[in-house]
mmCIF file with all atom_site columns, C-alpha atoms in Angstrom:
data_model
loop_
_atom_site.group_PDB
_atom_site.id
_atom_site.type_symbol
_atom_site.label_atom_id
_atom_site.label_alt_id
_atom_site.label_comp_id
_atom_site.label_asym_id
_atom_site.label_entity_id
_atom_site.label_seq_id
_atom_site.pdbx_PDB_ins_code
_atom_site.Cartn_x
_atom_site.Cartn_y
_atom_site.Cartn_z
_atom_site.occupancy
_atom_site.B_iso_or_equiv
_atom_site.pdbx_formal_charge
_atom_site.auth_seq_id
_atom_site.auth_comp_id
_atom_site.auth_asym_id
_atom_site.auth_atom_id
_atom_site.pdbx_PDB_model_num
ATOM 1   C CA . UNK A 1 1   ? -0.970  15.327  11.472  1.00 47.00 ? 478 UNK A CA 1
ATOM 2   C CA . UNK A 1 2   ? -1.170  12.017  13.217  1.00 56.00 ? 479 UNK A CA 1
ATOM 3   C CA . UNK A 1 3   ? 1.578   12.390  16.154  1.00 45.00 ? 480 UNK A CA 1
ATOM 4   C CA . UNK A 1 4   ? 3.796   15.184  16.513  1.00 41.00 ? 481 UNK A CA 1
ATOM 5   C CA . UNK A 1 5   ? 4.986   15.949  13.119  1.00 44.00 ? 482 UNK A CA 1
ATOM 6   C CA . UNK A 1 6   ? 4.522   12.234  11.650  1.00 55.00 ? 483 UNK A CA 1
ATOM 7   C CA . UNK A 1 7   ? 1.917   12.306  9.096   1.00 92.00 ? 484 UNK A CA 1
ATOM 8   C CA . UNK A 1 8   ? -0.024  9.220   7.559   1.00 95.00 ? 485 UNK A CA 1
ATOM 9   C CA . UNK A 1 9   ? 2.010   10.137  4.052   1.00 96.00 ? 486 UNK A CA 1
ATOM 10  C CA . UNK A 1 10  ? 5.118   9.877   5.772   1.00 96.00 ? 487 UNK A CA 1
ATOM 11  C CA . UNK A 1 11  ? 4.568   6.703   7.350   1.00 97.00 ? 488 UNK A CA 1
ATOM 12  C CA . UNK A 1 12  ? 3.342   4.947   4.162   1.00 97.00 ? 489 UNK A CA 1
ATOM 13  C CA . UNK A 1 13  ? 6.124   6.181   2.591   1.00 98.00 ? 490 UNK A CA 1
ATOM 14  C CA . UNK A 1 14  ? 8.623   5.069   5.230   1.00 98.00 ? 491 UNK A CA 1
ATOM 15  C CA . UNK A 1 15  ? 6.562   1.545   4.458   1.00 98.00 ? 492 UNK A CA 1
ATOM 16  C CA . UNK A 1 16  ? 7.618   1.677   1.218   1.00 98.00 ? 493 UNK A CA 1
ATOM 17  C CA . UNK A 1 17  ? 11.051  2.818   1.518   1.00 98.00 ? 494 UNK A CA 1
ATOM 18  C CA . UNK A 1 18  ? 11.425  -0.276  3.994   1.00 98.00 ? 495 UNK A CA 1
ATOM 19  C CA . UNK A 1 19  ? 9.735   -2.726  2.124   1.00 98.00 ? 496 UNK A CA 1
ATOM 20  C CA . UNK A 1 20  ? 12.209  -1.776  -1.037  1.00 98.00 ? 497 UNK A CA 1
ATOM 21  C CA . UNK A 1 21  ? 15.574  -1.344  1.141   1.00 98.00 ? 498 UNK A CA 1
ATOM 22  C CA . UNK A 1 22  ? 14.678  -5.230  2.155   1.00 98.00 ? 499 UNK A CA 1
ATOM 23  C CA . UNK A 1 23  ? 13.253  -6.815  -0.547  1.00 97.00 ? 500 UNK A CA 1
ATOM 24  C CA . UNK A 1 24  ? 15.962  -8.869  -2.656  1.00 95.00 ? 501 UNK A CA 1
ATOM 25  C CA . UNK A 1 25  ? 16.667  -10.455 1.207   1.00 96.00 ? 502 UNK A CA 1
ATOM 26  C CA . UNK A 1 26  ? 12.548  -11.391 1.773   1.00 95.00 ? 503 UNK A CA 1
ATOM 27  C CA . UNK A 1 27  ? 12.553  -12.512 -2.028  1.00 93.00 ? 504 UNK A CA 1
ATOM 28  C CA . UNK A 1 28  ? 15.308  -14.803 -1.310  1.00 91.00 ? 505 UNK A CA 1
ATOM 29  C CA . UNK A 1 29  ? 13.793  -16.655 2.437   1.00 93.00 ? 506 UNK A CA 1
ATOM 30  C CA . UNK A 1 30  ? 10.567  -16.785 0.164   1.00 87.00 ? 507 UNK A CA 1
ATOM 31  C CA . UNK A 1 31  ? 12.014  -19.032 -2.871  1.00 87.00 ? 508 UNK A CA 1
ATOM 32  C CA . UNK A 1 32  ? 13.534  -21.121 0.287   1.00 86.00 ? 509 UNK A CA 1
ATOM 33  C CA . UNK A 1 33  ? 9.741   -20.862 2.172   1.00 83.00 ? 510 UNK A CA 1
ATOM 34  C CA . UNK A 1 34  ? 7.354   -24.056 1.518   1.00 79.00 ? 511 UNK A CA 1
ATOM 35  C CA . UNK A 1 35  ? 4.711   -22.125 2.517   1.00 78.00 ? 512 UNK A CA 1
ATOM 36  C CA . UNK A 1 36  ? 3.962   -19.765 -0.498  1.00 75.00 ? 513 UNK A CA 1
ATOM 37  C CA . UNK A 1 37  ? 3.126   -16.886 2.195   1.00 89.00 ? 514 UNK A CA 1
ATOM 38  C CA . UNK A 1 38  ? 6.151   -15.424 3.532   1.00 93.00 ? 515 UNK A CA 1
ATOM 39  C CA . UNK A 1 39  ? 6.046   -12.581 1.579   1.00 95.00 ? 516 UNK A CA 1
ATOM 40  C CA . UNK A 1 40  ? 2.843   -11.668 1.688   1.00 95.00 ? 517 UNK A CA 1
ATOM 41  C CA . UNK A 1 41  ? 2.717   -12.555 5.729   1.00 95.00 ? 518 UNK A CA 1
ATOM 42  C CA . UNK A 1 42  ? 5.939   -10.275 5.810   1.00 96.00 ? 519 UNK A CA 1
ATOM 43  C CA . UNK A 1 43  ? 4.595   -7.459  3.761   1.00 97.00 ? 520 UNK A CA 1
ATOM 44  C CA . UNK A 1 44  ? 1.201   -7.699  5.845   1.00 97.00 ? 521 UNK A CA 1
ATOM 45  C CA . UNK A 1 45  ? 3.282   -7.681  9.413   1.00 97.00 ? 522 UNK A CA 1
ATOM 46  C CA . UNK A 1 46  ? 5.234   -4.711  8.117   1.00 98.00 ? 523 UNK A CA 1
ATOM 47  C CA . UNK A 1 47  ? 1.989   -2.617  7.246   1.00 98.00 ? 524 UNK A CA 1
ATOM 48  C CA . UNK A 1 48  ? 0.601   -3.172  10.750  1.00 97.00 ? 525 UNK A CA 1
ATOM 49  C CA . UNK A 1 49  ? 3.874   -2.539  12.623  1.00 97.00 ? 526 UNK A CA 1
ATOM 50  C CA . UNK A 1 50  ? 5.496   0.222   10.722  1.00 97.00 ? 527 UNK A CA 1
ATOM 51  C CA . UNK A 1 51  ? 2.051   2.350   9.399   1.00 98.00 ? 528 UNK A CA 1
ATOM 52  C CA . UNK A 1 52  ? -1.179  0.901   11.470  1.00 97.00 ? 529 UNK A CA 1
ATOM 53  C CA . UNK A 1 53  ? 0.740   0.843   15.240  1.00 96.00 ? 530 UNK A CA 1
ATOM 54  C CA . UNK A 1 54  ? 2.649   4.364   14.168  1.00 96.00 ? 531 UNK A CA 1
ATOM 55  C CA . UNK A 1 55  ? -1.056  6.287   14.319  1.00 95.00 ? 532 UNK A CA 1
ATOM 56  C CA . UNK A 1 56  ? -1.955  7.303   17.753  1.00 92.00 ? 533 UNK A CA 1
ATOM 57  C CA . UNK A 1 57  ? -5.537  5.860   17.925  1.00 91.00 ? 534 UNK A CA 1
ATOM 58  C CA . UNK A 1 58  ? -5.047  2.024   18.632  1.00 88.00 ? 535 UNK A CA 1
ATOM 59  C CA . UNK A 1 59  ? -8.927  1.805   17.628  1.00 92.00 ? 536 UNK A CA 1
ATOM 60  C CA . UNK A 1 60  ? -7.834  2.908   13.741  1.00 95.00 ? 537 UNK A CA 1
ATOM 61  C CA . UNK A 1 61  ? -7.592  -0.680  12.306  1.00 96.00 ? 538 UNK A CA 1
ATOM 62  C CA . UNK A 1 62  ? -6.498  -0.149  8.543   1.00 97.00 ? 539 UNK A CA 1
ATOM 63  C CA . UNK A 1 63  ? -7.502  -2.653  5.675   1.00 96.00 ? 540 UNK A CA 1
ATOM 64  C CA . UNK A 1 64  ? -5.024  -5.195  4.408   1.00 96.00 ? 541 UNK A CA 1
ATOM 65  C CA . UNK A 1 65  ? -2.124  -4.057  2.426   1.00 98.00 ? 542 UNK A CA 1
ATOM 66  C CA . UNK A 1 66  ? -1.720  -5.865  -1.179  1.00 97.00 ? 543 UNK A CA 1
ATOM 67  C CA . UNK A 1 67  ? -3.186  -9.359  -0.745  1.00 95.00 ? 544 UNK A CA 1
ATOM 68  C CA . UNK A 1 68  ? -2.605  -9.247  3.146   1.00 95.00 ? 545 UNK A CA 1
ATOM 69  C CA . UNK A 1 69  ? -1.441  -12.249 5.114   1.00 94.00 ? 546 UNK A CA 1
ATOM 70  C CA . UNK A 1 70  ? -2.260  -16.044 4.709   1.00 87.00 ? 547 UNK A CA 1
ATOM 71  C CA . UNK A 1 71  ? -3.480  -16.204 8.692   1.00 83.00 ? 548 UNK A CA 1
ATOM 72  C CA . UNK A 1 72  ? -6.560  -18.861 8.039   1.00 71.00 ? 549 UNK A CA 1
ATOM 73  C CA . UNK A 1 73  ? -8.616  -16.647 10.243  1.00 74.00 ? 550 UNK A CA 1
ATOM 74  C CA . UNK A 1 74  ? -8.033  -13.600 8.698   1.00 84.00 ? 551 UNK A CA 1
ATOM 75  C CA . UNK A 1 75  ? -5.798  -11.664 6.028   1.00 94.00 ? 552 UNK A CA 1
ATOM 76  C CA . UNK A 1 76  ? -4.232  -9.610  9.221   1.00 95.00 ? 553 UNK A CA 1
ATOM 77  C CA . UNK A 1 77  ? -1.132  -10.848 11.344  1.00 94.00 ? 554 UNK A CA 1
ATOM 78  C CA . UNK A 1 78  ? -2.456  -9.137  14.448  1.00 93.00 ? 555 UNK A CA 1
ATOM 79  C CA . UNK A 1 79  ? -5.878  -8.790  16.031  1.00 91.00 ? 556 UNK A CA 1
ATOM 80  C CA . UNK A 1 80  ? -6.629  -11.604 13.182  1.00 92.00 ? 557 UNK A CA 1
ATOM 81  C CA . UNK A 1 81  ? -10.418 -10.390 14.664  1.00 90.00 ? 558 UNK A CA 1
ATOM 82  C CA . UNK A 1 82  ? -10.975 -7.315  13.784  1.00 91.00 ? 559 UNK A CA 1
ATOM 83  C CA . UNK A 1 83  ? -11.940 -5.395  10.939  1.00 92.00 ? 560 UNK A CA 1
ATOM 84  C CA . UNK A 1 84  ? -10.859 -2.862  9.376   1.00 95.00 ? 561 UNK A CA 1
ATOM 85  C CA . UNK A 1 85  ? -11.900 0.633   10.419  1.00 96.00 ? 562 UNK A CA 1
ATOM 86  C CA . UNK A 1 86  ? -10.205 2.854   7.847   1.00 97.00 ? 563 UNK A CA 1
ATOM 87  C CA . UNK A 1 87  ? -8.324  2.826   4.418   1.00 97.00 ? 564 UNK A CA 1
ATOM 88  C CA . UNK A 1 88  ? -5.512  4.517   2.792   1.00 97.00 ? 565 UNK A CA 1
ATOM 89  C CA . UNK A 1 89  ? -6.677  6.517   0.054   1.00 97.00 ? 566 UNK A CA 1
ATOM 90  C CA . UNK A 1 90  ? -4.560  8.597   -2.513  1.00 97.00 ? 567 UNK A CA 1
ATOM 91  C CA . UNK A 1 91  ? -5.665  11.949  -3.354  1.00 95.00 ? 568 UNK A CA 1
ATOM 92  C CA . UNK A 1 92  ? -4.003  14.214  -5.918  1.00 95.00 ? 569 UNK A CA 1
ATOM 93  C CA . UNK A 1 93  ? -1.002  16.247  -4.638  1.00 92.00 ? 570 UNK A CA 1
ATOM 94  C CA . UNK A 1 94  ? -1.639  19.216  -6.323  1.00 85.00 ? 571 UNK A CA 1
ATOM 95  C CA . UNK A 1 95  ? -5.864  18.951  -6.842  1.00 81.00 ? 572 UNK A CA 1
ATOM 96  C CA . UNK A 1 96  ? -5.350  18.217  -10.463 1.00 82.00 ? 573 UNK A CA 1
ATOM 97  C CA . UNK A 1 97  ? -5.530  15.090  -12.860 1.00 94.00 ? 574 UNK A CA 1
ATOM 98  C CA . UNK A 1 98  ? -3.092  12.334  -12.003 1.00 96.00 ? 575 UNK A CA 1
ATOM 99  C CA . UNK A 1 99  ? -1.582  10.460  -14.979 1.00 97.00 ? 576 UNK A CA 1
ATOM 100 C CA . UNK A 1 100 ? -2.414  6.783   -14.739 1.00 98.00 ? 577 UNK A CA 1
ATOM 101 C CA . UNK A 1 101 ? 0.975   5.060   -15.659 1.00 98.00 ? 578 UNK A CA 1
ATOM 102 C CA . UNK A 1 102 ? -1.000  1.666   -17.057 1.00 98.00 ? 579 UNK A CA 1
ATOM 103 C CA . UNK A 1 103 ? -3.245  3.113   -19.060 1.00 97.00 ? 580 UNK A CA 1
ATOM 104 C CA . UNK A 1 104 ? -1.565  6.028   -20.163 1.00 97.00 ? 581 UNK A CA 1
ATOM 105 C CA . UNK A 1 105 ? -4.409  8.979   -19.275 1.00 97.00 ? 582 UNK A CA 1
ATOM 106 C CA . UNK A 1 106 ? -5.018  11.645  -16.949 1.00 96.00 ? 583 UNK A CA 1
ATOM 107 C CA . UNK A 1 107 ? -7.651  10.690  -13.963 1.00 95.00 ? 584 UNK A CA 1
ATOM 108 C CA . UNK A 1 108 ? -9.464  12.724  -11.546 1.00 93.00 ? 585 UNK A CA 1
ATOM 109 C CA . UNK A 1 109 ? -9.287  10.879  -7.986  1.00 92.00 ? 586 UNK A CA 1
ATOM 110 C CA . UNK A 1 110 ? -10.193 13.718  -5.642  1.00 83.00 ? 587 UNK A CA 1
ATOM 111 C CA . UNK A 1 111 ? -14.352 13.588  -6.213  1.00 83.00 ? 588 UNK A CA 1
ATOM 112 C CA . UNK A 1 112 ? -13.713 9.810   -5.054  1.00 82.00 ? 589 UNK A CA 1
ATOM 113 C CA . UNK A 1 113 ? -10.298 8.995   -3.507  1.00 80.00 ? 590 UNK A CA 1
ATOM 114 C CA . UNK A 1 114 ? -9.046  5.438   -4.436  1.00 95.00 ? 591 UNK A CA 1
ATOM 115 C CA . UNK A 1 115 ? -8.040  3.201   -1.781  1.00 97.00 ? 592 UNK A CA 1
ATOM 116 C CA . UNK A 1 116 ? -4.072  2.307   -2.654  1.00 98.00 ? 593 UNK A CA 1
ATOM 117 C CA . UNK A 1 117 ? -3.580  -1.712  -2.903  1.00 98.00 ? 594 UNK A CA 1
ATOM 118 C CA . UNK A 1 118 ? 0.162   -1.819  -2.478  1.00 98.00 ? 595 UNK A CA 1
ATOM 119 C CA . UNK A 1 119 ? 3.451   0.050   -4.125  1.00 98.00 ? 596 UNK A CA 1
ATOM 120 C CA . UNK A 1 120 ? 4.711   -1.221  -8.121  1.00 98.00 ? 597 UNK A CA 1
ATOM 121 C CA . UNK A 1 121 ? 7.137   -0.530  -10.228 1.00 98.00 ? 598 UNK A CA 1
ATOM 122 C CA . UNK A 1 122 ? 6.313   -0.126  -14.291 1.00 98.00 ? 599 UNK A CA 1
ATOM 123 C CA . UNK A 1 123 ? 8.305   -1.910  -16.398 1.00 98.00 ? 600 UNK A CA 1
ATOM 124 C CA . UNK A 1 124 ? 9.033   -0.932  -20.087 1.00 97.00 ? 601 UNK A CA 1
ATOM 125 C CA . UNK A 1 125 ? 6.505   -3.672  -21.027 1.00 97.00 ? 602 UNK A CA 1
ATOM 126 C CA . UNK A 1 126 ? 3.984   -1.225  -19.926 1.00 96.00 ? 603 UNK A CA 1
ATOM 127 C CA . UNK A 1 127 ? 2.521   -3.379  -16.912 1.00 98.00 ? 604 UNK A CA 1
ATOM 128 C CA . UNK A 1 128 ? 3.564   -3.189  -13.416 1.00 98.00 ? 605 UNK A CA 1
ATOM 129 C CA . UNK A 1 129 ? 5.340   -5.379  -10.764 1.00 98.00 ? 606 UNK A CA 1
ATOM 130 C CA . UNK A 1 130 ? 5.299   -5.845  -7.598  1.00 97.00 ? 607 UNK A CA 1
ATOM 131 C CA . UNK A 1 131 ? 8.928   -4.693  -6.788  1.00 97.00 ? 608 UNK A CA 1
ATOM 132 C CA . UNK A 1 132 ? 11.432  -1.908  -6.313  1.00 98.00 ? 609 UNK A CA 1
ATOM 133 C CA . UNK A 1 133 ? 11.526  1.139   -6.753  1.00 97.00 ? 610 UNK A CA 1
ATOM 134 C CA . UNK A 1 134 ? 7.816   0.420   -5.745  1.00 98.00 ? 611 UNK A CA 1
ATOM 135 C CA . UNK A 1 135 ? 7.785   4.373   -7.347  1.00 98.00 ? 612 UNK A CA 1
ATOM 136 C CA . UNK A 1 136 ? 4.075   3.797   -7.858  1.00 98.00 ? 613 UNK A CA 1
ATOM 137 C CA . UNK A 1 137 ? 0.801   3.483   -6.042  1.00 98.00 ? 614 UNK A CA 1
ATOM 138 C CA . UNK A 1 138 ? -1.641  0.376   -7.565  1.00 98.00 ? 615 UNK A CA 1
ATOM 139 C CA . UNK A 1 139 ? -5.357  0.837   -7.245  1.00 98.00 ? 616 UNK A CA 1
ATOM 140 C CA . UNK A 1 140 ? -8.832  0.345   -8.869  1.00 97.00 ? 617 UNK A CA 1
ATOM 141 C CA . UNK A 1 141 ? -11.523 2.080   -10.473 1.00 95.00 ? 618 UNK A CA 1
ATOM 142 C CA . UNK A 1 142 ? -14.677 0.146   -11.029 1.00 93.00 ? 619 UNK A CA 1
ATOM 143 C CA . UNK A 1 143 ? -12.325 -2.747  -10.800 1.00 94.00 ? 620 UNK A CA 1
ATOM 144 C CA . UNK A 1 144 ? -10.093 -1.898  -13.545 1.00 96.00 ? 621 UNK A CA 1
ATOM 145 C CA . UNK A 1 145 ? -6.353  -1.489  -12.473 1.00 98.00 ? 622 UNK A CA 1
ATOM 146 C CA . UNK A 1 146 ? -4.494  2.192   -12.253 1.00 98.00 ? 623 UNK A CA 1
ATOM 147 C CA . UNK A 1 147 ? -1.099  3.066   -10.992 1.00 98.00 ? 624 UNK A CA 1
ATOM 148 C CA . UNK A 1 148 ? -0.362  6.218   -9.930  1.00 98.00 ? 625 UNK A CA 1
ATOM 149 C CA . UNK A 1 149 ? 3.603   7.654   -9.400  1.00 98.00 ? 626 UNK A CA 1
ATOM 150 C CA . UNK A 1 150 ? 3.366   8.285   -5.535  1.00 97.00 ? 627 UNK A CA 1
ATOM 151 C CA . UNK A 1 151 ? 4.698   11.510  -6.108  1.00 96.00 ? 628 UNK A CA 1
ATOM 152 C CA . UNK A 1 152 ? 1.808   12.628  -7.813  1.00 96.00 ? 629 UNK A CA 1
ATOM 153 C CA . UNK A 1 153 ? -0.737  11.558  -4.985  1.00 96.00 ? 630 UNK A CA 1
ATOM 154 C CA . UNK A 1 154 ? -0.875  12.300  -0.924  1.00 96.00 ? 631 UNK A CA 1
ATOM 155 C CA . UNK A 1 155 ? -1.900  9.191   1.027   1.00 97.00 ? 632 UNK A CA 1
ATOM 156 C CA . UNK A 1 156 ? -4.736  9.957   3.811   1.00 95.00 ? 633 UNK A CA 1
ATOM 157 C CA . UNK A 1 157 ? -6.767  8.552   5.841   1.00 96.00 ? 634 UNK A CA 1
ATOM 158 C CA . UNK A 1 158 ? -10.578 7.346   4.859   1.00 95.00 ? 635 UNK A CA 1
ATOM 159 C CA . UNK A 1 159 ? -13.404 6.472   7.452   1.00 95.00 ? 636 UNK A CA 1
ATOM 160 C CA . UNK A 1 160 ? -14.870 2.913   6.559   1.00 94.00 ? 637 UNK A CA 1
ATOM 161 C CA . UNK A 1 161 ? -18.476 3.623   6.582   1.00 82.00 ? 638 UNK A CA 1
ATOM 162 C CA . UNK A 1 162 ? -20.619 0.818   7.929   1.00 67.00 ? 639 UNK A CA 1
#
């Protein structure tokens, strides 16, 4: 438990509920935005507002979500500074093998929880997007892509180590 009864899971997925109630509208500014980062500046904004600034301990600073925002300084909107002091990891809702959408086998993530990347949606193509339902979690192992259906994984909290 974070605050009360708010809970990292439940922010993240309030994140993602928000981010796919308002999409089609951000889409849209970003086709009309010169700039090539509104969306990503937008989804970064949105991570520190609604999930980062929602836990209690203002010294928890969470890595970038996705590809974070195009700030020069940094990939973060605020406290363009500081680095990050945690991660959002998934770990397996029911301590079993998840089943990795993309490459179609079961994975054990709770020896070493992955860090989640940013919410997808799997086409019948077979790959994933980056768009609604955003029903799925994108991450890596060894560098090679997975994606998880969020309702197979709990999102916590990981220390960053130094």
């Amino acid at each position: 438990m974070l605050n009360g009864d708010m809970d990292l899971h439940s922010l993240i997925i309030k994140f993602r509920d928000f981010i796919a109630l308002n999409w089609e509208r951000i889409l849209e500014l970003d086709t009309q935005d010169e700039s090539d980062a509104l969306l990503i500046d937008w989804l970064q904004v949105n991570w520190e507002m609604l999930v980062e600034r929602q836990i209690p301990n203002p010294k928890i600073i969470l890595e970038i979500y996705g590809d974070g925002a195009d700030n020069g300084r940094s990939s973060r909107i605020q406290f363009a500074d500081a680095l990050p002091t945690h991660r959002v990891l998934l770990k397996s809702k029911n301590r079993s093998l998840v089943f990795d959408h993309l490459n179609k086998k079961n994975v054990e993530i709770d020896e070493a929880p992955l860090t989640l990347d940013r919410f997808v949606s799997m086409r019948p193509d077979g790959w994933y997007y980056e768009e609604p339902p955003f029903d799925k979690a994108l991450s890596f192992i060894n560098g090679k892509e997975v994606v998880f259906n969020i309702n197979d994984v709990e999102f916590i909290l990981g220390h960053i180590v130094d």
